[in-house]
CSV table of C-alpha atoms in Angstrom, one decimal:
chain,number,residue,atom,x,y,z
A,1,UNK,CA,0.0,0.0,-0.2
A,2,UNK,CA,1.2,3.7,-0.3
A,3,UNK,CA,-0.4,6.9,-0.2
A,4,UNK,CA,-1.4,9.7,-2.5
A,5,UNK,CA,-0.3,12.0,0.5
A,6,UNK,CA,2.2,10.7,2.7
A,7,UNK,CA,2.7,13.9,4.6
A,8,UNK,CA,-1.0,14.0,6.2
A,9,UNK,CA,0.1,11.0,7.8
A,10,UNK,CA,1.6,12.7,10.2
A,11,UNK,CA,-1.8,14.0,11.3
A,12,UNK,CA,-2.0,10.7,13.6
A,13,UNK,CA,-0.1,12.7,16.0
A,14,UNK,CA,-3.4,14.1,16.7
A,15,UNK,CA,-4.5,10.7,18.7
A,16,UNK,CA,-2.7,12.5,21.7
A,17,UNK,CA,-5.2,14.9,22.0
A,18,UNK,CA,-8.2,12.4,23.5
A,19,UNK,CA,-5.1,10.7,25.9
A,20,UNK,CA,-4.1,13.7,27.5
A,21,UNK,CA,-7.5,14.8,28.2
A,22,UNK,CA,-8.3,11.6,29.6
A,23,UNK,CA,-5.3,12.0,31.7
A,24,UNK,CA,-6.0,15.4,32.7
A,25,UNK,CA,-9.8,14.3,33.7
A,26,UNK,CA,-8.9,12.0,35.6
A,27,UNK,CA,-6.0,13.7,37.5
A,28,UNK,CA,-8.5,16.6,38.3
A,29,UNK,CA,-11.1,14.0,40.9
A,30,UNK,CA,-10.7,14.8,44.0
A,31,UNK,CA,-12.7,12.8,46.9
A,32,UNK,CA,-15.2,14.4,49.1
A,33,UNK,CA,-16.1,12.9,52.0
A,34,UNK,CA,-19.7,13.7,53.0
A,35,UNK,CA,-22.9,12.4,55.1
A,36,UNK,CA,-24.5,10.5,52.4
A,37,UNK,CA,-21.4,9.2,50.7
A,38,UNK,CA,-21.2,5.5,52.7
A,39,UNK,CA,-25.1,5.0,50.9
A,40,UNK,CA,-22.9,5.8,47.4
A,41,UNK,CA,-20.0,4.3,47.6
A,42,UNK,CA,-21.0,0.4,47.7
A,43,UNK,CA,-22.7,1.4,44.3
A,44,UNK,CA,-20.0,3.0,42.6
A,45,UNK,CA,-17.9,0.2,43.5
A,46,UNK,CA,-20.4,-2.6,42.1
A,47,UNK,CA,-20.2,-0.3,38.9
A,48,UNK,CA,-16.9,0.7,38.9
A,49,UNK,CA,-15.0,-1.8,36.7
A,50,UNK,CA,-17.5,-1.6,33.9
A,51,UNK,CA,-17.2,2.3,34.1
A,52,UNK,CA,-13.1,2.1,33.6
A,53,UNK,CA,-14.3,-0.5,30.6
A,54,UNK,CA,-16.9,2.2,28.7
A,55,UNK,CA,-13.7,5.3,29.4
A,56,UNK,CA,-11.1,3.4,27.8
A,57,UNK,CA,-13.4,2.0,24.6
A,58,UNK,CA,-14.8,6.3,24.2
A,59,UNK,CA,-10.6,6.8,24.8
A,60,UNK,CA,-9.9,4.2,21.9
A,61,UNK,CA,-12.4,5.3,19.5
A,62,UNK,CA,-11.9,8.8,19.7
A,63,UNK,CA,-8.2,7.8,18.7
A,64,UNK,CA,-9.5,5.8,16.1
A,65,UNK,CA,-11.4,8.5,14.7
A,66,UNK,CA,-8.5,10.4,14.5
A,67,UNK,CA,-6.1,7.7,12.8
A,68,UNK,CA,-8.9,7.1,10.1
A,69,UNK,CA,-9.4,10.5,9.1
A,70,UNK,CA,-5.4,11.0,9.0
A,71,UNK,CA,-5.6,7.5,6.4
A,72,UNK,CA,-8.7,8.6,4.5
A,73,UNK,CA,-6.4,12.4,3.6
A,74,UNK,CA,-3.2,10.8,3.0
A,75,UNK,CA,-5.2,8.9,0.3
A,76,UNK,CA,-4.0,4.7,0.3
A,77,UNK,CA,-3.9,2.8,-2.9
A,78,UNK,CA,-2.7,-0.4,-3.8
A,79,UNK,CA,-0.2,-1.1,-6.1
A,80,UNK,CA,2.4,1.7,-7.2
A,81,UNK,CA,1.4,4.8,-8.2
A,82,UNK,CA,3.7,5.2,-11.2
A,83,UNK,CA,3.0,1.4,-12.5
A,84,UNK,CA,1.2,2.1,-15.9
A,85,UNK,CA,-0.7,-0.5,-18.5
A,86,UNK,CA,-3.2,-2.9,-17.4
A,87,UNK,CA,-4.6,-1.2,-15.0
A,88,UNK,CA,-1.3,-1.8,-12.8
A,89,UNK,CA,-1.0,2.4,-12.0
A,90,UNK,CA,-2.0,5.8,-12.6
A,91,UNK,CA,-1.5,8.2,-15.8
A,92,UNK,CA,-0.1,11.7,-15.7
A,93,UNK,CA,-2.3,13.7,-18.2
A,94,UNK,CA,-2.2,17.0,-19.5
A,95,UNK,CA,-5.8,18.1,-20.7
A,96,UNK,CA,-5.2,21.2,-23.4
A,97,UNK,CA,-8.4,23.2,-22.7
A,98,UNK,CA,-8.9,25.4,-25.9
A,99,UNK,CA,-11.1,28.8,-24.4
A,100,UNK,CA,-10.6,30.8,-27.8
A,101,UNK,CA,-13.4,33.0,-28.6
A,102,UNK,CA,-14.8,30.4,-31.3
A,103,UNK,CA,-15.5,28.5,-28.4
A,104,UNK,CA,-18.5,30.9,-27.4
A,105,UNK,CA,-20.4,29.8,-30.2
A,106,UNK,CA,-23.8,28.0,-29.0
A,107,UNK,CA,-26.6,26.6,-30.2
A,108,UNK,CA,-29.8,26.1,-28.6
A,109,UNK,CA,-28.8,23.8,-26.1
A,110,UNK,CA,-25.1,24.5,-25.5
A,111,UNK,CA,-22.1,26.5,-26.1
A,112,UNK,CA,-18.8,24.6,-27.5
A,113,UNK,CA,-16.8,25.6,-24.6
A,114,UNK,CA,-20.0,24.0,-22.6
A,115,UNK,CA,-19.7,21.1,-24.4
A,116,UNK,CA,-15.7,21.2,-23.8
A,117,UNK,CA,-15.9,21.4,-20.2
A,118,UNK,CA,-17.6,18.8,-20.1
A,119,UNK,CA,-15.9,16.4,-22.3
A,120,UNK,CA,-12.6,17.4,-20.2
A,121,UNK,CA,-14.4,16.1,-17.1
A,122,UNK,CA,-15.7,12.7,-18.9
A,123,UNK,CA,-11.3,12.3,-19.5
A,124,UNK,CA,-10.9,13.1,-15.9
A,125,UNK,CA,-13.6,10.1,-14.9
A,126,UNK,CA,-12.1,7.7,-17.4
A,127,UNK,CA,-8.3,7.8,-16.0
A,128,UNK,CA,-7.2,5.2,-14.1
A,129,UNK,CA,-6.9,5.1,-9.8
A,130,UNK,CA,-3.7,6.5,-9.1
A,131,UNK,CA,-3.4,9.0,-11.8
A,132,UNK,CA,-2.7,12.8,-11.9
A,133,UNK,CA,-3.8,15.6,-14.1
A,134,UNK,CA,-2.7,19.0,-15.2
A,135,UNK,CA,-5.2,21.5,-16.9
A,136,UNK,CA,-4.1,24.3,-19.3
A,137,UNK,CA,-6.5,26.6,-21.3
A,138,UNK,CA,-5.5,28.2,-24.4
A,139,UNK,CA,-6.2,30.0,-26.9
A,140,UNK,CA,-3.0,32.1,-28.8
A,141,UNK,CA,-1.6,32.1,-25.3
A,142,UNK,CA,-1.5,29.4,-22.6
A,143,UNK,CA,-2.9,29.9,-18.9
A,144,UNK,CA,-1.6,26.9,-16.9
A,145,UNK,CA,-4.8,26.3,-14.5
A,146,UNK,CA,-3.1,23.8,-13.0
A,147,UNK,CA,0.3,23.8,-14.1
A,148,UNK,CA,2.0,20.3,-12.4
A,149,UNK,CA,-0.1,17.4,-12.1
A,150,UNK,CA,-2.4,16.7,-9.3
A,151,UNK,CA,-3.3,13.7,-7.8
A,152,UNK,CA,-6.6,15.6,-6.8
A,153,UNK,CA,-8.9,15.3,-9.9
A,154,UNK,CA,-11.7,16.7,-7.8
A,155,UNK,CA,-9.5,20.0,-7.8
A,156,UNK,CA,-9.1,19.3,-11.7
A,157,UNK,CA,-13.0,19.4,-11.8
A,158,UNK,CA,-13.7,22.4,-10.5
A,159,UNK,CA,-10.8,24.4,-12.4
A,160,UNK,CA,-12.4,22.8,-15.7
A,161,UNK,CA,-16.1,23.7,-14.5
A,162,UNK,CA,-15.0,27.7,-13.2
A,163,UNK,CA,-12.6,27.6,-16.7
A,164,UNK,CA,-13.4,31.2,-18.5
A,165,UNK,CA,-14.2,31.8,-22.1
A,166,UNK,CA,-11.6,34.2,-23.2
A,167,UNK,CA,-11.9,37.2,-26.5
A,168,UNK,CA,-8.6,35.8,-28.4
A,169,UNK,CA,-7.5,33.9,-31.3
A,170,UNK,CA,-6.3,30.3,-31.5
A,171,UNK,CA,-2.3,28.8,-31.3
A,172,UNK,CA,-2.5,25.2,-31.1
A,173,UNK,CA,1.5,24.5,-31.1
A,174,UNK,CA,2.4,26.7,-28.4
A,175,UNK,CA,0.2,24.6,-26.0
A,176,UNK,CA,1.1,21.2,-27.2
A,177,UNK,CA,4.9,22.3,-27.1
A,178,UNK,CA,4.1,23.3,-22.9
A,179,UNK,CA,2.3,20.4,-22.7
A,180,UNK,CA,5.1,17.9,-23.5
A,181,UNK,CA,7.2,20.3,-21.4
A,182,UNK,CA,5.4,19.4,-18.7
A,183,UNK,CA,5.0,15.8,-18.9
A,184,UNK,CA,9.0,15.8,-19.5
A,185,UNK,CA,9.4,16.3,-15.7
A,186,UNK,CA,6.9,13.5,-14.9
A,187,UNK,CA,8.6,10.8,-16.6
A,188,UNK,CA,7.1,7.6,-14.7
A,189,UNK,CA,4.4,5.6,-15.4
A,190,UNK,CA,1.6,6.6,-18.2
A,191,UNK,CA,1.6,10.0,-20.2
A,192,UNK,CA,-1.4,11.5,-22.0
A,193,UNK,CA,-2.2,14.7,-23.6
A,194,UNK,CA,-6.3,15.0,-24.2
A,195,UNK,CA,-6.3,18.4,-26.6
A,196,UNK,CA,-10.2,19.8,-26.4
A,197,UNK,CA,-10.9,22.2,-29.0
A,198,UNK,CA,-13.4,23.4,-32.3
A,199,UNK,CA,-11.1,22.8,-34.6
A,200,UNK,CA,-10.4,26.6,-36.4
A,201,UNK,CA,-8.4,26.6,-39.1
A,202,UNK,CA,-6.4,29.8,-37.3
A,203,UNK,CA,-5.2,27.5,-34.6
A,204,UNK,CA,-3.6,24.8,-37.0
A,205,UNK,CA,-1.0,27.1,-39.1
A,206,UNK,CA,2.0,25.5,-37.8
A,207,UNK,CA,0.9,22.0,-39.1
A,208,UNK,CA,4.2,20.8,-39.4
A,209,UNK,CA,5.4,21.6,-35.9
A,210,UNK,CA,2.3,20.2,-34.6
A,211,UNK,CA,2.7,17.0,-35.7
A,212,UNK,CA,6.4,16.9,-34.9
A,213,UNK,CA,5.3,17.5,-31.4
A,214,UNK,CA,3.0,15.1,-31.5
A,215,UNK,CA,5.6,12.9,-32.8
A,216,UNK,CA,6.7,11.2,-29.0
A,217,UNK,CA,6.3,7.6,-28.3
A,218,UNK,CA,6.2,7.9,-24.8
A,219,UNK,CA,3.2,9.9,-24.6
A,220,UNK,CA,-0.4,9.0,-26.3
A,221,UNK,CA,-2.1,12.0,-27.9
A,222,UNK,CA,-5.8,12.5,-28.2
A,223,UNK,CA,-8.1,15.0,-30.4
A,224,UNK,CA,-11.4,15.7,-29.4
A,225,UNK,CA,-13.3,17.6,-31.7
A,226,UNK,CA,-16.6,19.7,-30.0
A,227,UNK,CA,-19.3,21.7,-31.7
A,228,UNK,CA,-20.3,21.6,-35.6
A,229,UNK,CA,-19.0,23.0,-38.3
A,230,UNK,CA,-20.5,26.7,-38.6
A,231,UNK,CA,-22.2,28.0,-41.9
A,232,UNK,CA,-23.2,31.2,-41.3
A,233,UNK,CA,-20.9,33.2,-39.3
A,234,UNK,CA,-20.8,37.3,-39.8
A,235,UNK,CA,-18.1,39.4,-37.7
A,236,UNK,CA,-17.9,42.9,-37.4
A,237,UNK,CA,-14.4,43.0,-38.3
A,238,UNK,CA,-13.3,46.7,-38.2
A,239,UNK,CA,-14.5,50.2,-37.4
A,240,UNK,CA,-13.1,53.3,-37.7
A,241,UNK,CA,-13.4,56.8,-37.6
A,242,UNK,CA,-13.7,58.5,-41.4
A,243,UNK,CA,-13.5,61.7,-39.9
A,244,UNK,CA,-10.6,63.9,-39.3
A,245,UNK,CA,-11.8,65.3,-36.4
A,246,UNK,CA,-14.7,64.2,-33.4
A,247,UNK,CA,-16.1,67.6,-32.7
A,248,UNK,CA,-18.6,67.9,-30.2
A,249,UNK,CA,-22.2,68.3,-31.6
A,250,UNK,CA,-20.9,67.7,-35.6
A,251,UNK,CA,-21.5,64.7,-37.8
A,252,UNK,CA,-19.1,62.8,-37.4
A,253,UNK,CA,-18.5,59.4,-40.0
A,254,UNK,CA,-17.6,56.1,-39.1
A,255,UNK,CA,-17.0,52.9,-41.5
A,256,UNK,CA,-17.7,49.7,-40.2
A,257,UNK,CA,-16.7,46.7,-42.2
A,258,UNK,CA,-18.6,43.0,-42.0
A,259,UNK,CA,-16.6,40.1,-43.0
A,260,UNK,CA,-19.0,37.2,-44.1
A,261,UNK,CA,-17.0,34.1,-42.7
A,262,UNK,CA,-20.1,31.4,-44.0
A,263,UNK,CA,-19.7,29.0,-46.5
A,264,UNK,CA,-22.3,31.2,-48.5
A,265,UNK,CA,-23.7,34.8,-49.4
A,266,UNK,CA,-25.1,37.0,-47.0
A,267,UNK,CA,-28.1,39.2,-47.7
A,268,UNK,CA,-29.8,42.5,-46.1
A,269,UNK,CA,-27.0,42.6,-43.5
A,270,UNK,CA,-28.5,45.3,-40.5
A,271,UNK,CA,-25.1,47.1,-39.5
A,272,UNK,CA,-26.1,49.4,-36.4
A,273,UNK,CA,-23.3,52.3,-34.3
A,274,UNK,CA,-24.1,54.0,-30.9
A,275,UNK,CA,-22.3,55.8,-28.7
A,276,UNK,CA,-21.4,55.0,-24.8
A,277,UNK,CA,-24.2,53.0,-23.4
A,278,UNK,CA,-26.7,54.5,-25.2
A,279,UNK,CA,-29.4,53.2,-27.6
A,280,UNK,CA,-28.0,53.0,-31.9
A,281,UNK,CA,-28.0,56.4,-33.7
A,282,UNK,CA,-27.3,55.4,-37.2
A,283,UNK,CA,-28.1,52.2,-39.0
A,284,UNK,CA,-28.0,51.0,-42.6
A,285,UNK,CA,-28.1,47.9,-44.6
A,286,UNK,CA,-25.4,46.4,-46.7
A,287,UNK,CA,-27.7,44.2,-49.4
A,288,UNK,CA,-25.3,41.3,-50.0
A,289,UNK,CA,-21.8,39.9,-48.7
A,290,UNK,CA,-20.2,36.8,-50.5
A,291,UNK,CA,-19.0,33.9,-48.9
A,292,UNK,CA,-15.4,34.9,-47.3
A,293,UNK,CA,-16.0,38.4,-48.8
A,294,UNK,CA,-16.1,41.8,-46.6
A,295,UNK,CA,-18.2,45.3,-47.2
A,296,UNK,CA,-18.0,48.7,-45.8
A,297,UNK,CA,-20.6,50.6,-44.8
A,298,UNK,CA,-20.8,54.4,-43.6
A,299,UNK,CA,-23.0,55.5,-40.5
A,300,UNK,CA,-23.2,59.0,-39.0
A,301,UNK,CA,-23.3,60.1,-34.9
A,302,UNK,CA,-22.9,63.3,-33.3
A,303,UNK,CA,-21.0,63.4,-29.9
A,304,UNK,CA,-22.9,65.6,-27.3
A,305,UNK,CA,-20.0,66.5,-24.8
A,306,UNK,CA,-16.1,66.4,-25.4
A,307,UNK,CA,-14.2,63.9,-23.9
A,308,UNK,CA,-13.3,60.2,-24.6
A,309,UNK,CA,-16.5,58.2,-25.9
A,310,UNK,CA,-16.7,54.6,-27.0
A,311,UNK,CA,-18.0,54.3,-30.2
A,312,UNK,CA,-19.6,50.3,-31.3
A,313,UNK,CA,-20.3,48.8,-34.4
A,314,UNK,CA,-22.5,46.0,-34.0
A,315,UNK,CA,-24.9,43.4,-36.3
A,316,UNK,CA,-27.7,41.2,-34.8
A,317,UNK,CA,-26.5,38.3,-33.2
A,318,UNK,CA,-25.9,35.5,-34.1
A,319,UNK,CA,-24.2,31.9,-32.9
A,320,UNK,CA,-21.3,33.5,-32.2
A,321,UNK,CA,-21.7,36.7,-30.2
A,322,UNK,CA,-18.0,37.8,-29.2
A,323,UNK,CA,-17.3,38.7,-33.1
A,324,UNK,CA,-21.0,40.4,-33.6
A,325,UNK,CA,-19.6,43.7,-32.3
A,326,UNK,CA,-16.6,46.2,-32.1
A,327,UNK,CA,-15.8,49.2,-30.6
A,328,UNK,CA,-13.8,52.3,-30.5
A,329,UNK,CA,-12.5,54.7,-28.5
A,330,UNK,CA,-12.7,58.1,-29.3
A,331,UNK,CA,-11.9,61.8,-27.8
A,332,UNK,CA,-14.0,64.4,-29.0
A,333,UNK,CA,-13.4,68.1,-28.3
A,334,UNK,CA,-15.1,71.4,-28.5
A,335,UNK,CA,-12.2,73.1,-30.4
A,336,UNK,CA,-8.5,72.1,-31.8
A,337,UNK,CA,-6.2,74.4,-30.6
A,338,UNK,CA,-3.0,74.8,-33.4
A,339,UNK,CA,0.0,77.4,-31.8
A,340,UNK,CA,1.6,78.7,-34.4
A,341,UNK,CA,5.6,79.7,-34.3
A,342,UNK,CA,6.5,82.2,-36.9
A,343,UNK,CA,10.1,82.7,-37.4
A,344,UNK,CA,10.4,85.1,-39.6
A,345,UNK,CA,7.5,87.9,-39.2
A,346,UNK,CA,7.1,90.1,-41.9
A,347,UNK,CA,5.0,93.1,-42.2
A,348,UNK,CA,2.8,92.0,-45.3
A,349,UNK,CA,0.8,89.1,-44.0
A,350,UNK,CA,1.1,87.2,-46.9
A,351,UNK,CA,4.4,87.2,-46.4
A,352,UNK,CA,4.8,85.3,-43.3
A,353,UNK,CA,5.9,82.0,-43.1
A,354,UNK,CA,2.7,81.2,-41.1
A,355,UNK,CA,0.1,82.8,-43.4
A,356,UNK,CA,-0.5,80.2,-45.1
A,357,UNK,CA,-0.8,77.4,-42.8
A,358,UNK,CA,-3.3,79.3,-40.7
A,359,UNK,CA,-5.7,79.4,-43.8
A,360,UNK,CA,-4.8,76.0,-44.6
A,361,UNK,CA,-6.0,75.0,-40.9
A,362,UNK,CA,-9.1,77.6,-40.9
A,363,UNK,CA,-10.8,77.4,-44.2
A,364,UNK,CA,-13.4,80.0,-43.1
A,365,UNK,CA,-14.4,83.5,-44.2
A,366,UNK,CA,-12.8,85.7,-41.5
A,367,UNK,CA,-16.4,86.3,-39.8
A,368,UNK,CA,-17.0,82.7,-39.4
A,369,UNK,CA,-13.4,81.9,-38.4
A,370,UNK,CA,-14.3,82.2,-34.1
A,371,UNK,CA,-17.1,79.5,-34.7
A,372,UNK,CA,-14.6,76.9,-36.5
A,373,UNK,CA,-13.7,74.0,-35.0
A,374,UNK,CA,-9.9,74.7,-35.1
A,375,UNK,CA,-8.2,78.0,-33.6
A,376,UNK,CA,-4.6,78.9,-34.3
A,377,UNK,CA,-2.7,81.6,-32.3
A,378,UNK,CA,0.6,83.2,-33.5
A,379,UNK,CA,3.4,84.0,-31.7
A,380,UNK,CA,6.9,84.6,-31.7
A,381,UNK,CA,9.8,82.4,-30.9
A,382,UNK,CA,10.9,84.3,-28.0
A,383,UNK,CA,7.4,84.1,-27.2
A,384,UNK,CA,7.6,80.4,-26.7
A,385,UNK,CA,9.1,79.9,-22.9
A,386,UNK,CA,6.4,82.1,-21.4
A,387,UNK,CA,3.5,80.3,-23.4
A,388,UNK,CA,1.8,77.5,-21.7
A,389,UNK,CA,2.0,74.8,-24.7
A,390,UNK,CA,-0.6,72.5,-22.9
A,391,UNK,CA,-3.1,74.9,-24.0
A,392,UNK,CA,-2.8,73.5,-27.4
A,393,UNK,CA,-3.4,70.1,-29.0
A,394,UNK,CA,-0.5,71.0,-31.8
A,395,UNK,CA,2.3,73.3,-32.2
A,396,UNK,CA,4.1,74.4,-35.5
A,397,UNK,CA,7.3,75.8,-35.8
A,398,UNK,CA,7.8,77.8,-39.1
A,399,UNK,CA,11.3,79.0,-41.0
A,400,UNK,CA,11.8,78.5,-36.2
A,401,UNK,CA,16.2,78.5,-37.0
A,402,UNK,CA,16.6,78.2,-32.8
A,403,UNK,CA,14.6,78.4,-29.9
A,404,UNK,CA,16.4,79.2,-26.2
A,405,UNK,CA,17.1,76.6,-23.5
A,406,UNK,CA,14.1,77.3,-21.9
A,407,UNK,CA,12.5,77.0,-24.5
A,408,UNK,CA,13.7,74.0,-25.7
A,409,UNK,CA,12.6,72.6,-22.6
A,410,UNK,CA,9.2,73.6,-22.4
A,411,UNK,CA,8.7,71.7,-26.1
A,412,UNK,CA,10.5,68.5,-24.9
A,413,UNK,CA,7.9,68.6,-21.5
A,414,UNK,CA,5.1,69.0,-23.9
A,415,UNK,CA,5.9,66.0,-26.0
A,416,UNK,CA,6.1,64.1,-23.2
A,417,UNK,CA,2.9,64.7,-22.3
A,418,UNK,CA,2.0,63.7,-25.6
A,419,UNK,CA,1.1,66.8,-27.7
A,420,UNK,CA,2.2,67.3,-30.9
A,421,UNK,CA,4.7,69.2,-33.0
A,422,UNK,CA,5.7,69.8,-36.5
A,423,UNK,CA,9.0,71.5,-37.4
A,424,UNK,CA,8.6,73.1,-41.4
A,425,UNK,CA,12.1,74.4,-42.2
A,426,UNK,CA,13.2,77.8,-43.6
């Protein structure tokens, strides 16, 4: 007989507790002589032997319970744990469970990930007595939920049941490499890798490397595929801001890209965009998207307040909801302030270095420039040091031959804070 957790056998030392308590209680008894004692003494002497036997039996039962508890926690097994084959012992197994975003595909009853977790529990239940198991969750990264094989199969079941789904793609080679490295540190007995996945092609791009990794005669490998092939799947593959500046109160254009990963043409695809957590503010329809193809749709929205907002492009939910929406962070502004540093100011405005820059940045009649989104301010190089550069989204140096050391420090600090600098040499 061997034990899976032999260190817990030291728990048998706890039997000293009831023995010490028994001895301590006996020492605390103090005889007290009182008038009616002689009437009870005969009865006590008559039953003393039976009472002593009962006390000893009770002490023995308490000690036996502690011994059995320690043995149970130590998990005794018959035979050697490392023996393998023909039912002689256990197996060292690594369960690689795919938790990439495609595993979220669901039908009317359960998702592929639910099926995969159920399959992983069946693998654990089928392992022979004395087996140990490690659990690796993988997408395009590998997370070792149980990095080294454990004999606590109940823990492995709980880890599998609580495994989370990710929003990442798949890389089978990475998890197989780590599984083989794990088994390489545990060379006794049988070894096995159980790869549970939906078999998406993107995860098998390194097919030659994968097959090479699996060519290990000491390790039996099992591929468990879950889910049926999906013939209909639309994805919001991209969203971008088409308008140059996101201004509060102005109509801003966004381009939403929809890709058809299905095997047939998709018609009348409804596309919507929404700002933050609000209801969709614009909607359109793509008449047709061929199998394997993509189509773009331009939609518009407005921002009520300045600051950062989220713009979400979405389609009607299908069996894989995780790719039915995509979100973009956008900064909306009341106005865009640009500082023009004129290195060669001239009396005639049209001859100055910043004349054409100012007109290009504010292409509006003079009376309307106050309300235009881009607002410019022109200064000389000597004024850079005394100007608060952080008030401007961009600084343009036009024909500035040199600046003072103080001004240069201010410009460097402005750039480190995320400011934009453009230099036009003279």
